[in-house]
């Protein structure tokens, strides 16, 4: 499918350009994401591009429209903004300390830090449905409850869930071409879901950076953050690999269920981050044990402990286990994640323990404070 899409794109020479979209580098094959029927095409428009950006977008849409198998096509126009004034070195840093350099960070090509954001971490899973988004949202809120300034970026292009999990009905504010994230429960939130809705296509047309995700990371006015939590799309395909390469990640949290199959998938996730030299902060075992809502009895339906053993075998930290509990799902569905709705409950405590382990790894020298 991707080959056919690329072949069609190579037939498009946009007005004002002498070569086609691929030859000119406006579309980089590696950045084209195809998953199931969903296709995302980032178009890197040169800053001096003389033509009409909307025209480029419709040329692509027209050319791909008739292809069987495309259910959802997203053409993301991205253009390098003329260098925005960066905070000068003399500006007083608001942060007490910089985090320690994580191993290998400097080896990665796109490790340029995002001004104002101390650390960016990815929450990822080898496969869908293991509770990655539930973990990401509760982890972000638990990090916040530890006193950190937290942002949450829902980068799950295929199934953005943060607006629902956090009961956000508001849209991000756009002022002077700058997007301001939505604030909810004390954290700043951006979601692909906000941008994909019909009524705000303006965000995609404005001057943007290299990819949609880079735009969401760098072009959004996050203010000062200690941690930006990135909820990655599930899986370990090209899309995830590109994201892991493009964003300056300090580390990754892998979410897995205890089932063997999920663990095999989790291993793929670990491998992917190692491949791009992103340190693994640890594994969270989700849905580890089942608590019956009626009798309160605990049962290890999926064989609890698999992730912990796996983590040990693979030499990566084990961050903690979250039980399969009706309350966690119900609270998520209600838009009030359990860390918010039952802050003194056992589940919130589990998430806070995990958050503490993550924070300790991200800011080791602040333990002394
Ligand atoms: N520990 C848990 N206890 C009970 N229900 C849970 C738990 N973790 C997640 N769930 C529920 O499982 C379902 C899937 O969770 P979630 O959407 O977080 O998974 P995901 O891995 O992000 O999925 P996707 O791959 O579709 O993005 C949701 O209904 C969620 O409420």
GROMACS .gro file of C-alpha atoms and ligand atoms in nm:
model
  400
    1UNK     CA    1   0.000   0.000   0.000
    2UNK     CA    2   0.277   0.243   0.097
    3UNK     CA    3   0.456   0.178  -0.233
    4UNK     CA    4   0.143   0.262  -0.431
    5UNK     CA    5   0.094   0.579  -0.229
    6UNK     CA    6   0.455   0.685  -0.285
    7UNK     CA    7   0.426   0.607  -0.657
    8UNK     CA    8   0.123   0.833  -0.682
    9UNK     CA    9   0.289   1.107  -0.486
   10UNK     CA   10   0.587   1.094  -0.721
   11UNK     CA   11   0.349   1.197  -0.999
   12UNK     CA   12   0.264   1.527  -0.832
   13UNK     CA   13   0.467   1.836  -0.915
   14UNK     CA   14   0.323   2.117  -0.706
   15UNK     CA   15   0.284   2.460  -0.866
   16UNK     CA   16   0.596   2.668  -0.821
   17UNK     CA   17   0.821   2.362  -0.787
   18UNK     CA   18   1.033   2.212  -1.065
   19UNK     CA   19   1.036   1.859  -0.931
   20UNK     CA   20   0.784   1.618  -0.788
   21UNK     CA   21   0.700   1.596  -0.418
   22UNK     CA   22   0.942   1.308  -0.350
   23UNK     CA   23   1.239   1.430  -0.555
   24UNK     CA   24   1.213   1.775  -0.402
   25UNK     CA   25   1.215   1.623  -0.052
   26UNK     CA   26   0.882   1.784   0.033
   27UNK     CA   27   0.762   1.435   0.119
   28UNK     CA   28   1.006   1.198   0.286
   29UNK     CA   29   0.903   0.833   0.237
   30UNK     CA   30   1.010   0.748   0.593
   31UNK     CA   31   0.768   1.001   0.733
   32UNK     CA   32   0.467   0.865   0.548
   33UNK     CA   33   0.272   0.658   0.796
   34UNK     CA   34   0.040   0.383   0.674
   35UNK     CA   35  -0.140   0.171   0.930
   36UNK     CA   36  -0.448  -0.022   0.839
   37UNK     CA   37  -0.664   0.216   0.641
   38UNK     CA   38  -0.512   0.520   0.805
   39UNK     CA   39  -0.258   0.726   0.617
   40UNK     CA   40  -0.070   1.029   0.745
   41UNK     CA   41   0.141   1.228   0.499
   42UNK     CA   42   0.359   1.505   0.639
   43UNK     CA   43   0.457   1.755   0.368
   44UNK     CA   44   0.764   1.962   0.448
   45UNK     CA   45   0.704   2.291   0.275
   46UNK     CA   46   1.019   2.503   0.225
   47UNK     CA   47   0.992   2.845   0.396
   48UNK     CA   48   1.029   3.021   0.061
   49UNK     CA   49   0.770   2.805  -0.116
   50UNK     CA   50   0.593   3.042  -0.353
   51UNK     CA   51   0.274   2.842  -0.413
   52UNK     CA   52  -0.049   2.801  -0.223
   53UNK     CA   53  -0.021   2.547   0.058
   54UNK     CA   54  -0.388   2.453   0.043
   55UNK     CA   55  -0.341   2.369  -0.323
   56UNK     CA   56  -0.061   2.123  -0.242
   57UNK     CA   57  -0.289   1.961   0.011
   58UNK     CA   58  -0.577   1.921  -0.232
   59UNK     CA   59  -0.348   1.791  -0.510
   60UNK     CA   60  -0.240   1.510  -0.277
   61UNK     CA   61  -0.591   1.441  -0.157
   62UNK     CA   62  -0.723   1.429  -0.514
   63UNK     CA   63  -0.447   1.193  -0.625
   64UNK     CA   64  -0.498   0.948  -0.336
   65UNK     CA   65  -0.870   0.981  -0.296
   66UNK     CA   66  -0.955   0.702  -0.536
   67UNK     CA   67  -0.720   0.445  -0.381
   68UNK     CA   68  -0.898   0.148  -0.232
   69UNK     CA   69  -0.810   0.078   0.127
   70UNK     CA   70  -0.762   0.435   0.247
   71UNK     CA   71  -1.023   0.507   0.510
   72UNK     CA   72  -0.866   0.805   0.671
   73UNK     CA   73  -0.620   1.036   0.498
   74UNK     CA   74  -0.445   1.314   0.683
   75UNK     CA   75  -0.219   1.549   0.488
   76UNK     CA   76  -0.014   1.752   0.729
   77UNK     CA   77   0.144   2.064   0.585
   78UNK     CA   78   0.455   2.151   0.775
   79UNK     CA   79   0.682   2.442   0.708
   80UNK     CA   80   0.991   2.556   0.893
   81UNK     CA   81   0.903   2.874   1.070
   82UNK     CA   82   1.172   3.139   1.036
   83UNK     CA   83   1.378   3.086   1.350
   84UNK     CA   84   1.165   3.204   1.639
   85UNK     CA   85   1.345   3.415   1.894
   86UNK     CA   86   1.489   3.165   2.139
   87UNK     CA   87   1.533   3.249   2.503
   88UNK     CA   88   1.876   3.400   2.537
   89UNK     CA   89   2.145   3.244   2.749
   90UNK     CA   90   2.129   3.541   2.985
   91UNK     CA   91   1.763   3.486   3.062
   92UNK     CA   92   1.741   3.358   3.419
   93UNK     CA   93   1.660   2.989   3.411
   94UNK     CA   94   1.351   2.919   3.618
   95UNK     CA   95   1.462   2.565   3.682
   96UNK     CA   96   1.682   2.473   3.970
   97UNK     CA   97   1.881   2.203   3.799
   98UNK     CA   98   1.910   2.030   3.468
   99UNK     CA   99   1.838   1.660   3.462
  100UNK     CA  100   2.138   1.436   3.425
  101UNK     CA  101   2.219   1.336   3.074
  102UNK     CA  102   2.056   1.002   3.011
  103UNK     CA  103   2.291   0.751   2.853
  104UNK     CA  104   2.309   0.780   2.481
  105UNK     CA  105   2.096   1.090   2.457
  106UNK     CA  106   2.366   1.287   2.285
  107UNK     CA  107   2.408   1.016   2.025
  108UNK     CA  108   2.067   1.064   1.877
  109UNK     CA  109   2.022   1.294   1.583
  110UNK     CA  110   1.720   1.492   1.702
  111UNK     CA  111   1.807   1.540   2.065
  112UNK     CA  112   1.782   1.918   2.052
  113UNK     CA  113   1.592   2.007   2.366
  114UNK     CA  114   1.261   2.188   2.345
  115UNK     CA  115   1.294   2.526   2.521
  116UNK     CA  116   1.105   2.526   2.850
  117UNK     CA  117   1.056   2.150   2.861
  118UNK     CA  118   1.302   1.975   3.090
  119UNK     CA  119   1.222   1.617   2.997
  120UNK     CA  120   1.004   1.432   2.749
  121UNK     CA  121   0.908   1.072   2.814
  122UNK     CA  122   0.716   0.830   2.594
  123UNK     CA  123   0.455   0.587   2.720
  124UNK     CA  124   0.446   0.304   2.471
  125UNK     CA  125   0.318  -0.049   2.426
  126UNK     CA  126   0.399  -0.327   2.186
  127UNK     CA  127   0.034  -0.372   2.098
  128UNK     CA  128  -0.300  -0.200   2.136
  129UNK     CA  129  -0.548  -0.233   2.417
  130UNK     CA  130  -0.305  -0.300   2.702
  131UNK     CA  131  -0.399   0.019   2.885
  132UNK     CA  132  -0.125   0.247   2.754
  133UNK     CA  133  -0.343   0.559   2.749
  134UNK     CA  134  -0.493   0.482   3.091
  135UNK     CA  135  -0.141   0.446   3.227
  136UNK     CA  136  -0.016   0.759   3.051
  137UNK     CA  137  -0.295   0.979   3.184
  138UNK     CA  138  -0.273   0.851   3.541
  139UNK     CA  139   0.107   0.868   3.533
  140UNK     CA  140   0.092   1.229   3.412
  141UNK     CA  141  -0.154   1.320   3.689
  142UNK     CA  142   0.049   1.133   3.949
  143UNK     CA  143   0.365   1.318   3.841
  144UNK     CA  144   0.165   1.637   3.884
  145UNK     CA  145   0.060   1.530   4.234
  146UNK     CA  146   0.431   1.503   4.317
  147UNK     CA  147   0.458   1.874   4.250
  148UNK     CA  148   0.600   1.857   3.898
  149UNK     CA  149   0.480   2.074   3.610
  150UNK     CA  150   0.339   1.828   3.363
  151UNK     CA  151   0.221   1.826   3.004
  152UNK     CA  152   0.049   1.539   2.828
  153UNK     CA  153   0.074   1.500   2.454
  154UNK     CA  154  -0.162   1.247   2.304
  155UNK     CA  155   0.036   1.145   1.999
  156UNK     CA  156  -0.187   0.852   1.921
  157UNK     CA  157  -0.283   0.964   1.573
  158UNK     CA  158  -0.488   0.653   1.517
  159UNK     CA  159  -0.697   0.666   1.830
  160UNK     CA  160  -0.650   0.983   2.031
  161UNK     CA  161  -0.824   0.926   2.362
  162UNK     CA  162  -0.713   1.206   2.595
  163UNK     CA  163  -1.005   1.441   2.530
  164UNK     CA  164  -1.236   1.161   2.647
  165UNK     CA  165  -1.021   1.034   2.934
  166UNK     CA  166  -0.990   1.386   3.073
  167UNK     CA  167  -1.343   1.502   2.983
  168UNK     CA  168  -1.207   1.787   2.774
  169UNK     CA  169  -1.461   1.953   2.552
  170UNK     CA  170  -1.267   2.274   2.506
  171UNK     CA  171  -1.042   2.330   2.206
  172UNK     CA  172  -0.687   2.462   2.227
  173UNK     CA  173  -0.666   2.838   2.196
  174UNK     CA  174  -0.482   2.976   1.896
  175UNK     CA  175  -0.336   3.323   1.925
  176UNK     CA  176  -0.101   3.477   1.670
  177UNK     CA  177  -0.047   3.137   1.513
  178UNK     CA  178   0.056   2.988   1.848
  179UNK     CA  179  -0.141   2.700   1.993
  180UNK     CA  180  -0.203   2.703   2.369
  181UNK     CA  181  -0.270   2.362   2.523
  182UNK     CA  182  -0.587   2.293   2.718
  183UNK     CA  183  -0.545   2.276   3.096
  184UNK     CA  184  -0.724   2.009   3.290
  185UNK     CA  185  -0.666   1.883   3.646
  186UNK     CA  186  -0.349   2.088   3.666
  187UNK     CA  187  -0.177   1.947   3.358
  188UNK     CA  188  -0.146   2.088   3.007
  189UNK     CA  189  -0.291   1.868   2.739
  190UNK     CA  190  -0.261   1.850   2.362
  191UNK     CA  191  -0.413   1.577   2.154
  192UNK     CA  192  -0.404   1.484   1.792
  193UNK     CA  193  -0.778   1.453   1.852
  194UNK     CA  194  -0.805   1.831   1.889
  195UNK     CA  195  -0.640   1.886   1.554
  196UNK     CA  196  -0.814   1.617   1.360
  197UNK     CA  197  -1.160   1.761   1.402
  198UNK     CA  198  -1.313   1.933   1.107
  199UNK     CA  199  -1.366   2.267   1.270
  200UNK     CA  200  -1.002   2.348   1.336
  201UNK     CA  201  -0.812   2.275   1.015
  202UNK     CA  202  -0.641   2.609   1.054
  203UNK     CA  203  -0.381   2.452   1.280
  204UNK     CA  204  -0.264   2.225   1.002
  205UNK     CA  205  -0.229   2.508   0.754
  206UNK     CA  206  -0.020   2.744   0.960
  207UNK     CA  207   0.357   2.755   0.944
  208UNK     CA  208   0.473   2.437   1.109
  209UNK     CA  209   0.784   2.234   1.177
  210UNK     CA  210   0.902   1.906   1.036
  211UNK     CA  211   0.621   1.667   1.127
  212UNK     CA  212   0.287   1.686   1.295
  213UNK     CA  213   0.433   1.554   1.615
  214UNK     CA  214   0.727   1.788   1.611
  215UNK     CA  215   0.476   2.066   1.567
  216UNK     CA  216   0.281   1.946   1.868
  217UNK     CA  217   0.598   1.923   2.072
  218UNK     CA  218   0.772   2.240   1.970
  219UNK     CA  219   0.513   2.479   1.831
  220UNK     CA  220   0.266   2.446   2.113
  221UNK     CA  221   0.310   2.698   2.391
  222UNK     CA  222   0.371   2.453   2.674
  223UNK     CA  223   0.528   2.711   2.900
  224UNK     CA  224   0.770   2.567   3.155
  225UNK     CA  225   0.733   2.193   3.206
  226UNK     CA  226   0.929   1.944   3.412
  227UNK     CA  227   0.790   1.649   3.222
  228UNK     CA  228   0.603   1.615   2.896
  229UNK     CA  229   0.439   1.272   2.879
  230UNK     CA  230   0.393   1.147   2.527
  231UNK     CA  231   0.119   0.888   2.475
  232UNK     CA  232   0.253   0.705   2.173
  233UNK     CA  233   0.043   0.515   1.917
  234UNK     CA  234   0.035   0.144   2.006
  235UNK     CA  235   0.278  -0.087   1.834
  236UNK     CA  236   0.632  -0.074   1.707
  237UNK     CA  237   0.591   0.009   1.339
  238UNK     CA  238   0.744   0.281   1.125
  239UNK     CA  239   0.523   0.550   1.273
  240UNK     CA  240   0.638   0.477   1.626
  241UNK     CA  241   1.001   0.445   1.522
  242UNK     CA  242   0.989   0.781   1.344
  243UNK     CA  243   0.835   0.941   1.652
  244UNK     CA  244   1.097   0.790   1.879
  245UNK     CA  245   1.366   0.929   1.651
  246UNK     CA  246   1.216   1.271   1.598
  247UNK     CA  247   1.138   1.372   1.953
  248UNK     CA  248   1.417   1.437   2.205
  249UNK     CA  249   1.309   1.166   2.448
  250UNK     CA  250   1.476   1.122   2.785
  251UNK     CA  251   1.321   0.783   2.829
  252UNK     CA  252   1.037   0.543   2.762
  253UNK     CA  253   0.788   0.367   2.986
  254UNK     CA  254   0.665   0.040   2.838
  255UNK     CA  255   0.316  -0.077   2.935
  256UNK     CA  256   0.242  -0.446   2.914
  257UNK     CA  257  -0.020  -0.691   3.036
  258UNK     CA  258   0.103  -1.010   3.196
  259UNK     CA  259   0.005  -1.227   2.903
  260UNK     CA  260   0.293  -1.383   2.718
  261UNK     CA  261   0.181  -1.247   2.387
  262UNK     CA  262   0.179  -0.895   2.521
  263UNK     CA  263   0.521  -0.952   2.671
  264UNK     CA  264   0.660  -1.059   2.338
  265UNK     CA  265   0.518  -0.737   2.200
  266UNK     CA  266   0.659  -0.543   2.492
  267UNK     CA  267   1.000  -0.682   2.405
  268UNK     CA  268   0.960  -0.540   2.057
  269UNK     CA  269   0.889  -0.204   2.217
  270UNK     CA  270   1.202  -0.228   2.427
  271UNK     CA  271   1.405  -0.318   2.121
  272UNK     CA  272   1.265  -0.028   1.925
  273UNK     CA  273   1.368   0.229   2.186
  274UNK     CA  274   1.709   0.068   2.230
  275UNK     CA  275   1.754   0.083   1.854
  276UNK     CA  276   1.708   0.460   1.858
  277UNK     CA  277   1.907   0.490   2.179
  278UNK     CA  278   1.625   0.602   2.409
  279UNK     CA  279   1.676   0.473   2.765
  280UNK     CA  280   1.400   0.251   2.902
  281UNK     CA  281   1.274   0.399   3.228
  282UNK     CA  282   1.097   0.075   3.301
  283UNK     CA  283   0.802  -0.156   3.246
  284UNK     CA  284   0.456  -0.112   3.399
  285UNK     CA  285   0.252  -0.427   3.428
  286UNK     CA  286  -0.109  -0.329   3.369
  287UNK     CA  287  -0.413  -0.544   3.449
  288UNK     CA  288  -0.183  -0.756   3.662
  289UNK     CA  289  -0.436  -0.906   3.901
  290UNK     CA  290  -0.812  -0.900   3.893
  291UNK     CA  291  -1.013  -0.770   4.186
  292UNK     CA  292  -1.371  -0.888   4.181
  293UNK     CA  293  -1.592  -0.584   4.239
  294UNK     CA  294  -1.849  -0.800   4.419
  295UNK     CA  295  -1.652  -1.018   4.658
  296UNK     CA  296  -1.324  -0.823   4.654
  297UNK     CA  297  -1.132  -1.141   4.587
  298UNK     CA  298  -0.808  -1.120   4.393
  299UNK     CA  299  -0.729  -1.357   4.106
  300UNK     CA  300  -0.430  -1.367   3.875
  301UNK     CA  301  -0.622  -1.432   3.557
  302UNK     CA  302  -0.334  -1.364   3.324
  303UNK     CA  303  -0.056  -1.497   3.542
  304UNK     CA  304   0.061  -1.197   3.740
  305UNK     CA  305   0.431  -1.124   3.761
  306UNK     CA  306   0.524  -1.190   3.399
  307UNK     CA  307   0.630  -0.835   3.331
  308UNK     CA  308   0.839  -0.817   3.645
  309UNK     CA  309   1.026  -1.134   3.556
  310UNK     CA  310   1.061  -1.017   3.201
  311UNK     CA  311   1.198  -0.683   3.311
  312UNK     CA  312   1.452  -0.856   3.530
  313UNK     CA  313   1.555  -1.090   3.249
  314UNK     CA  314   1.591  -0.800   3.009
  315UNK     CA  315   1.780  -0.589   3.257
  316UNK     CA  316   1.531  -0.302   3.259
  317UNK     CA  317   1.365  -0.155   3.569
  318UNK     CA  318   1.023  -0.274   3.680
  319UNK     CA  319   0.814   0.030   3.767
  320UNK     CA  320   0.512  -0.137   3.923
  321UNK     CA  321   0.191  -0.330   3.869
  322UNK     CA  322  -0.160  -0.192   3.827
  323UNK     CA  323  -0.447  -0.436   3.892
  324UNK     CA  324  -0.736  -0.490   3.655
  325UNK     CA  325  -1.005  -0.309   3.844
  326UNK     CA  326  -1.348  -0.188   3.744
  327UNK     CA  327  -1.294   0.145   3.919
  328UNK     CA  328  -0.996   0.226   3.696
  329UNK     CA  329  -1.202   0.172   3.384
  330UNK     CA  330  -1.514   0.343   3.515
  331UNK     CA  331  -1.324   0.649   3.628
  332UNK     CA  332  -1.146   0.669   3.292
  333UNK     CA  333  -1.477   0.644   3.110
  334UNK     CA  334  -1.617   0.920   3.330
  335UNK     CA  335  -1.330   1.151   3.238
  336UNK     CA  336  -1.198   1.161   3.593
  337UNK     CA  337  -0.898   0.928   3.605
  338UNK     CA  338  -0.860   0.742   3.930
  339UNK     CA  339  -0.564   0.957   4.045
  340UNK     CA  340  -0.807   1.253   4.042
  341UNK     CA  341  -1.132   1.088   4.151
  342UNK     CA  342  -0.985   0.876   4.431
  343UNK     CA  343  -0.654   1.041   4.516
  344UNK     CA  344  -0.630   0.858   4.849
  345UNK     CA  345  -0.728   0.521   4.709
  346UNK     CA  346  -0.504   0.223   4.649
  347UNK     CA  347  -0.490   0.268   4.271
  348UNK     CA  348  -0.381   0.630   4.294
  349UNK     CA  349  -0.113   0.514   4.534
  350UNK     CA  350   0.013   0.258   4.282
  351UNK     CA  351   0.030   0.525   4.011
  352UNK     CA  352   0.207   0.764   4.247
  353UNK     CA  353   0.466   0.497   4.332
  354UNK     CA  354   0.528   0.447   3.963
  355UNK     CA  355   0.548   0.824   3.909
  356UNK     CA  356   0.797   0.853   4.192
  357UNK     CA  357   1.020   0.588   4.035
  358UNK     CA  358   0.999   0.765   3.700
  359UNK     CA  359   1.074   1.105   3.856
  360UNK     CA  360   1.368   0.961   4.047
  361UNK     CA  361   1.517   0.830   3.726
  362UNK     CA  362   1.454   1.156   3.544
  363UNK     CA  363   1.585   1.388   3.813
  364UNK     CA  364   1.822   1.175   4.020
  365UNK     CA  365   2.017   1.463   4.174
  366UNK     CA  366   1.702   1.619   4.318
  367UNK     CA  367   1.666   1.334   4.565
  368UNK     CA  368   1.911   1.521   4.785
  369UNK     CA  369   1.684   1.828   4.811
  370LIG     N1  370  -0.589  -0.143   3.507
  370LIG     C1  371  -0.705  -0.140   3.445
  370LIG     N2  372  -0.818  -0.187   3.503
  370LIG     C2  373  -0.935  -0.186   3.438
  370LIG     N3  374  -0.953  -0.141   3.313
  370LIG     C3  375  -0.844  -0.092   3.251
  370LIG     C4  376  -0.716  -0.087   3.312
  370LIG     N4  377  -0.628  -0.034   3.223
  370LIG     C5  378  -0.699  -0.004   3.112
  370LIG     N5  379  -0.828  -0.040   3.128
  370LIG     C6  380  -0.936  -0.028   3.029
  370LIG     O1  381  -0.897  -0.102   2.915
  370LIG     C7  382  -0.938  -0.037   2.796
  370LIG     C8  383  -0.815  -0.010   2.708
  370LIG     O2  384  -0.731   0.082   2.777
  370LIG     P1  385  -0.653   0.197   2.700
  370LIG     O3  386  -0.740   0.269   2.604
  370LIG     O4  387  -0.579   0.275   2.803
  370LIG     O5  388  -0.552   0.106   2.621
  370LIG     P2  389  -0.449   0.144   2.507
  370LIG     O6  390  -0.340   0.045   2.519
  370LIG     O7  391  -0.414   0.287   2.514
  370LIG     O8  392  -0.540   0.116   2.384
  370LIG     P3  393  -0.521   0.162   2.233
  370LIG     O9  394  -0.416   0.074   2.184
  370LIG    O10  395  -0.656   0.133   2.176
  370LIG    O11  396  -0.484   0.307   2.235
  370LIG     C9  397  -1.010   0.088   2.841
  370LIG    O12  398  -1.146   0.062   2.845
  370LIG    C10  399  -0.958   0.112   2.982
  370LIG    O13  400  -1.050   0.183   3.064
   0.00000   0.00000   0.00000
